XYZ file of C-alpha atoms in Angstrom:
350
model
C 3.747 71.801 35.025
C 1.648 71.001 31.932
C 3.103 68.200 29.844
C 1.223 69.212 26.703
C 1.524 72.513 24.954
C 1.111 74.100 21.524
C 4.227 75.256 19.655
C 4.181 77.679 16.722
C 7.123 77.876 14.304
C 7.039 81.038 12.164
C 8.300 80.376 8.665
C 8.574 84.044 7.791
C 10.627 86.585 5.850
C 11.867 89.774 7.402
C 11.263 93.265 6.037
C 14.815 92.973 4.877
C 17.305 95.393 6.462
C 14.608 97.247 8.402
C 14.735 96.481 12.145
C 11.670 98.587 12.927
C 9.383 97.043 10.260
C 10.625 93.499 10.955
C 9.951 93.982 14.636
C 6.409 95.069 13.832
C 5.975 91.960 11.698
C 7.424 89.801 14.473
C 4.907 91.204 16.951
C 2.034 90.632 14.552
C 2.972 87.008 14.167
C 3.267 86.551 17.961
C -0.207 87.977 18.346
C -1.556 85.713 15.572
C -0.006 82.593 17.095
C -1.240 83.575 20.586
C -4.761 84.050 19.173
C -4.528 80.425 18.081
C -3.568 79.389 21.608
C 0.159 78.878 21.035
C 2.283 78.677 24.184
C 5.654 78.886 22.410
C 6.377 81.040 19.360
C 9.619 80.557 17.430
C 11.272 82.739 14.760
C 14.197 81.918 12.412
C 17.879 82.651 12.580
C 18.801 86.359 12.479
C 15.209 87.255 11.731
C 15.790 90.881 12.709
C 16.881 92.592 10.516
C 18.028 89.939 7.963
C 20.346 87.013 7.318
C 23.420 88.185 5.302
C 22.855 85.931 2.263
C 24.748 88.428 0.085
C 28.015 87.245 1.694
C 27.727 83.957 -0.159
C 27.371 85.526 -3.615
C 29.576 88.667 -3.732
C 33.241 89.119 -2.790
C 33.913 90.988 0.490
C 35.271 93.906 -1.484
C 31.788 94.394 -2.936
C 29.857 94.126 0.326
C 30.719 97.367 2.117
C 27.217 98.820 1.638
C 25.630 95.620 2.925
C 27.853 95.615 6.025
C 27.056 99.273 6.777
C 23.319 98.615 6.422
C 23.590 95.484 8.607
C 25.350 97.461 11.314
C 22.774 100.229 11.193
C 19.778 97.844 11.380
C 21.138 95.296 13.858
C 19.614 95.738 17.344
C 20.799 96.058 20.935
C 19.712 93.464 23.531
C 18.441 96.351 25.634
C 17.104 98.348 22.664
C 13.531 99.420 21.842
C 12.949 96.483 19.430
C 13.686 93.857 22.116
C 11.628 95.772 24.672
C 8.636 95.743 22.243
C 8.986 91.982 21.690
C 9.332 91.320 25.431
C 6.222 93.410 26.098
C 4.282 91.383 23.521
C 5.421 88.103 25.088
C 4.163 89.308 28.456
C 0.878 90.651 27.119
C 0.120 87.424 25.279
C 1.526 85.098 27.929
C 3.741 83.302 25.394
C 7.313 82.133 25.397
C 9.110 83.632 22.403
C 12.344 82.547 20.735
C 13.746 85.008 18.211
C 16.920 85.248 16.170
C 18.551 88.679 15.890
C 21.663 90.269 14.554
C 22.881 91.882 17.783
C 25.122 94.896 18.018
C 26.949 96.045 21.128
C 27.643 99.434 22.707
C 31.374 98.927 23.109
C 31.960 98.948 19.334
C 30.626 100.798 16.327
C 30.479 97.648 14.213
C 30.799 94.424 16.238
C 27.818 92.164 15.680
C 26.769 88.727 16.903
C 24.380 86.167 15.507
C 22.160 85.792 18.559
C 19.088 83.901 19.715
C 16.926 85.147 22.519
C 14.416 83.145 24.531
C 11.863 85.351 26.331
C 9.647 84.054 29.112
C 5.880 84.602 29.292
C 6.543 87.242 31.898
C 8.644 89.251 29.376
C 11.952 88.452 31.004
C 14.957 87.220 28.968
C 15.647 83.607 29.888
C 18.436 82.842 27.472
C 20.737 85.236 25.557
C 22.855 83.089 23.265
C 25.469 84.291 20.800
C 26.418 81.790 18.100
C 29.716 80.251 19.103
C 31.247 80.422 15.617
C 29.864 82.043 12.498
C 29.817 79.574 9.612
C 31.532 79.966 6.247
C 30.716 83.387 4.745
C 28.932 84.478 7.956
C 32.394 85.279 9.407
C 32.435 88.371 7.229
C 29.489 89.776 9.192
C 29.505 88.346 12.728
C 32.026 87.828 15.512
C 32.321 84.536 17.440
C 30.189 84.341 20.519
C 30.888 82.666 23.877
C 29.505 80.006 26.190
C 27.311 82.339 28.251
C 24.165 81.379 26.401
C 24.625 77.591 26.492
C 21.604 77.348 28.821
C 18.098 75.919 28.785
C 15.073 78.042 29.617
C 12.996 76.724 32.465
C 9.418 77.481 31.396
C 6.058 76.570 32.822
C 5.744 73.701 30.360
C 9.277 72.393 30.151
C 12.976 72.966 29.505
C 13.742 74.632 26.165
C 17.102 74.959 24.507
C 18.236 76.532 21.225
C 21.191 76.425 18.927
C 21.735 78.406 15.747
C 22.179 76.732 12.351
C 25.646 75.112 12.104
C 25.970 74.887 15.878
C 23.665 71.908 15.597
C 26.621 70.124 14.022
C 28.686 70.607 17.182
C 28.230 67.608 19.482
C 29.755 69.408 22.467
C 27.385 72.379 22.203
C 24.416 70.009 21.826
C 25.524 67.911 24.780
C 25.811 71.053 26.906
C 22.051 71.516 26.490
C 21.271 67.817 26.895
C 23.164 67.855 30.249
C 20.664 70.458 31.532
C 17.588 68.310 30.980
C 16.517 69.846 27.668
C 13.100 68.600 26.530
C 12.481 70.816 23.497
C 15.309 71.697 21.171
C 14.977 74.693 18.836
C 17.254 74.838 15.812
C 17.093 77.974 13.696
C 18.102 78.307 10.065
C 18.273 80.855 7.230
C 15.862 80.705 4.323
C 18.715 79.730 1.950
C 22.423 79.029 2.397
C 24.106 79.288 -1.008
C 27.367 77.454 -1.589
C 27.486 77.603 -5.419
C 26.144 79.934 -8.081
C 24.912 77.858 -11.046
C 26.721 78.563 -14.302
C 27.693 76.820 -17.485
C 31.210 76.222 -16.237
C 30.754 75.379 -12.574
C 30.878 71.661 -13.392
C 28.894 69.081 -11.554
C 29.326 70.523 -8.050
C 25.955 70.239 -6.424
C 24.157 72.661 -4.187
C 24.493 72.164 -0.456
C 21.379 70.269 0.485
C 20.335 72.282 3.503
C 17.017 70.502 3.826
C 18.646 67.086 4.281
C 21.519 68.490 6.334
C 19.274 70.401 8.690
C 16.908 67.523 9.254
C 19.781 65.055 9.761
C 21.377 67.202 12.480
C 18.133 67.981 14.263
C 16.902 64.381 14.067
C 20.163 63.127 15.519
C 19.847 65.487 18.441
C 16.236 64.443 19.116
C 17.120 60.786 18.997
C 20.181 61.138 21.215
C 18.485 63.412 23.756
C 14.957 61.938 23.507
C 13.553 65.431 23.088
C 11.233 67.213 20.635
C 12.737 69.255 17.820
C 11.532 72.503 16.274
C 13.298 73.412 13.045
C 12.493 77.052 12.255
C 13.779 78.411 8.977
C 13.390 81.748 7.307
C 11.284 82.296 4.197
C 12.720 83.960 1.092
C 10.244 86.314 -0.502
C 10.353 88.349 -3.685
C 10.737 91.580 -1.724
C 13.991 90.295 -0.127
C 15.333 89.254 -3.515
C 14.617 92.731 -4.895
C 16.153 94.608 -1.953
C 19.316 92.524 -1.852
C 19.710 92.527 -5.653
C 19.230 96.329 -5.846
C 22.121 96.879 -3.396
C 24.486 94.495 -5.227
C 27.169 95.671 -7.641
C 25.959 93.033 -10.099
C 22.242 92.870 -9.440
C 21.497 90.217 -12.047
C 24.227 87.880 -10.715
C 23.023 88.345 -7.162
C 19.398 87.676 -8.114
C 20.449 84.548 -10.059
C 22.584 83.210 -7.201
C 19.834 83.665 -4.602
C 16.991 82.401 -6.789
C 18.581 79.034 -7.449
C 19.622 78.242 -3.925
C 17.548 75.442 -2.210
C 15.024 76.658 0.335
C 15.089 75.409 3.967
C 12.063 73.947 5.694
C 10.299 74.536 8.978
C 9.006 71.380 10.706
C 8.710 69.434 13.972
C 10.387 66.207 15.136
C 9.432 63.759 17.881
C 11.834 62.283 20.513
C 12.808 59.458 18.144
C 13.877 61.946 15.440
C 10.867 61.121 13.270
C 8.701 63.791 11.629
C 5.929 65.067 13.865
C 2.776 66.103 11.911
C 1.916 69.770 12.131
C -0.894 72.017 10.909
C -1.538 75.503 9.656
C -4.483 77.704 10.566
C -6.067 80.052 8.090
C -5.861 83.531 9.666
C -9.184 84.586 8.123
C -11.413 81.515 8.427
C -9.671 79.739 11.263
C -9.742 76.536 9.166
C -7.113 73.981 10.238
C -5.153 72.072 7.581
C -2.682 69.241 8.273
C 0.835 70.071 7.059
C 4.110 68.316 7.612
C 6.330 71.322 6.883
C 6.604 74.766 5.363
C 9.118 75.581 2.644
C 8.189 77.990 -0.191
C 5.164 79.530 1.490
C 5.137 81.920 4.435
C 3.078 80.991 7.447
C 2.979 79.509 10.961
C 3.277 75.784 11.502
C 1.709 74.471 14.705
C 2.150 71.203 16.597
C 1.182 69.887 19.987
C 4.108 68.536 22.009
C 3.534 66.065 24.807
C 6.652 66.060 26.987
C 5.716 62.722 28.558
C 6.878 61.232 25.254
C 10.456 62.196 26.238
C 10.593 59.550 28.903
C 10.416 56.081 27.333
C 13.549 56.468 25.161
C 15.611 57.331 28.205
C 15.307 53.644 29.239
C 17.448 52.727 26.220
C 19.936 55.577 25.924
C 20.072 58.211 28.635
C 23.413 59.708 27.488
C 23.520 62.240 30.365
C 22.710 59.589 32.978
C 22.408 55.801 32.977
C 23.919 55.407 29.524
C 26.945 57.597 30.147
C 30.372 56.932 31.662
C 30.860 60.035 33.794
C 34.049 58.471 35.191
C 35.553 58.368 31.691
C 34.276 61.564 30.094
C 34.336 65.052 31.633
C 32.908 68.017 29.718
C 33.661 71.496 31.124
C 31.743 74.513 29.725
C 32.964 78.096 30.284
C 29.933 80.353 30.520
C 31.904 83.583 30.865
C 30.474 86.510 28.891
C 33.502 87.718 26.974
C 34.241 91.452 26.823
C 37.029 93.286 24.979
C 38.714 94.433 28.209
C 38.537 94.189 31.946
C 39.117 97.472 33.799
C 40.233 97.577 37.404
C 40.606 100.479 39.806
C 43.576 100.796 42.149
C 42.838 101.498 45.737
C 43.398 105.157 46.737
C 43.596 104.318 50.416
C 46.831 105.587 52.015
C 48.411 103.958 54.946
C-alpha cells in the first residue's frame, strides 16, 4: 500500500438543475484531475444536480417549482449518471467521491442527500445518506440511516466522508474514526444563507461557514490524527441566474444569494493545521501554490503522506490507547431503512 498519494478537491459549480450536464462536467473534471496524476478526486455536497439554496431564501409555499425540478433532476444510485461516473473512475484508475441528490424507486418524490465513494475499479465502496438534513434542507431531503457510516478501503488508505453538518456530530465522526479512517472528506455547499441582508434585519450576522467548516474539520483531524479534505461547491453567475429566474421574487432571491458568504475548499494535516495545496493550469500545466479555493472555480491538489497519521496517535489514540472502552460503548445500527418489510406466508400444507 502506497503511503503517499495525490488528492484533488474539485471546487466546482453544477450546471444547476441539470443532472445530465452536471454529470458531463463531473466526468470532465475527473479526467482533468487524472491527467494531472490524481489518485483521489472529490466533489462537493449534492453536486448533482444542485444544492437547494433556494430553501433558505423563499418560504416553502413558494418553492413548489423548485421541489418538482429537484425531484426530476435527482438521480438513482443505479441510474445512468452513476454508471457513467463509475465507468470514468475505472477508466482513469481513480477513486472518486461525489455528492448527489438521490431519489429512490419506491417513491415519486423521496430524496436523500447522499455521498458516494467509488473505487478505482468502478465499484461503489460507500453509499452514505446524510443522517439528518440541516435547517432548511429538511424541506427537500429525508433523513438517512447508518448504512453508510463506513470507510472505504482503497489501495492507498482508508477514506471516510461526512456531509456538511454531520461533521458537527461527534458520534458520526467517531463511527468513522473507529474504523481506522486516515483521510476524512467533508463536503459543503457553495453558500449556506441564514439571513437576507436588509435595512431592518438589525445586527444579526451571517453564519460564518468558512470558520465553522474549518473548525469542525480541524477538530476531527486533530482528534483522529487524519488528513482532512474540505470540498465545497462554487457559486457561479449561471446558478444565480437559473435560481433567480425560477423564484417568485427574482430580485429578492438574487440579493439573498449574492450576499451569502462563500465556502472554501482546502486541505488539513493530521494536527488540524492547513496543508498547502496547489492548482495546475489546464492549458500550460503550470503549477501555482494555493492554500484554498473560494470565489474561483478549479481543482485544488495536495499530496498526502499517510505516515504522518502515526505520530499523533502516541498522544491521543481515542479509539485505542487513549480510550476507556470499559466505560464507553458506542453501538451503530447500519440497517438500510426501507418504508416497509414484506413477508410471504408459507403455502405448504400439512
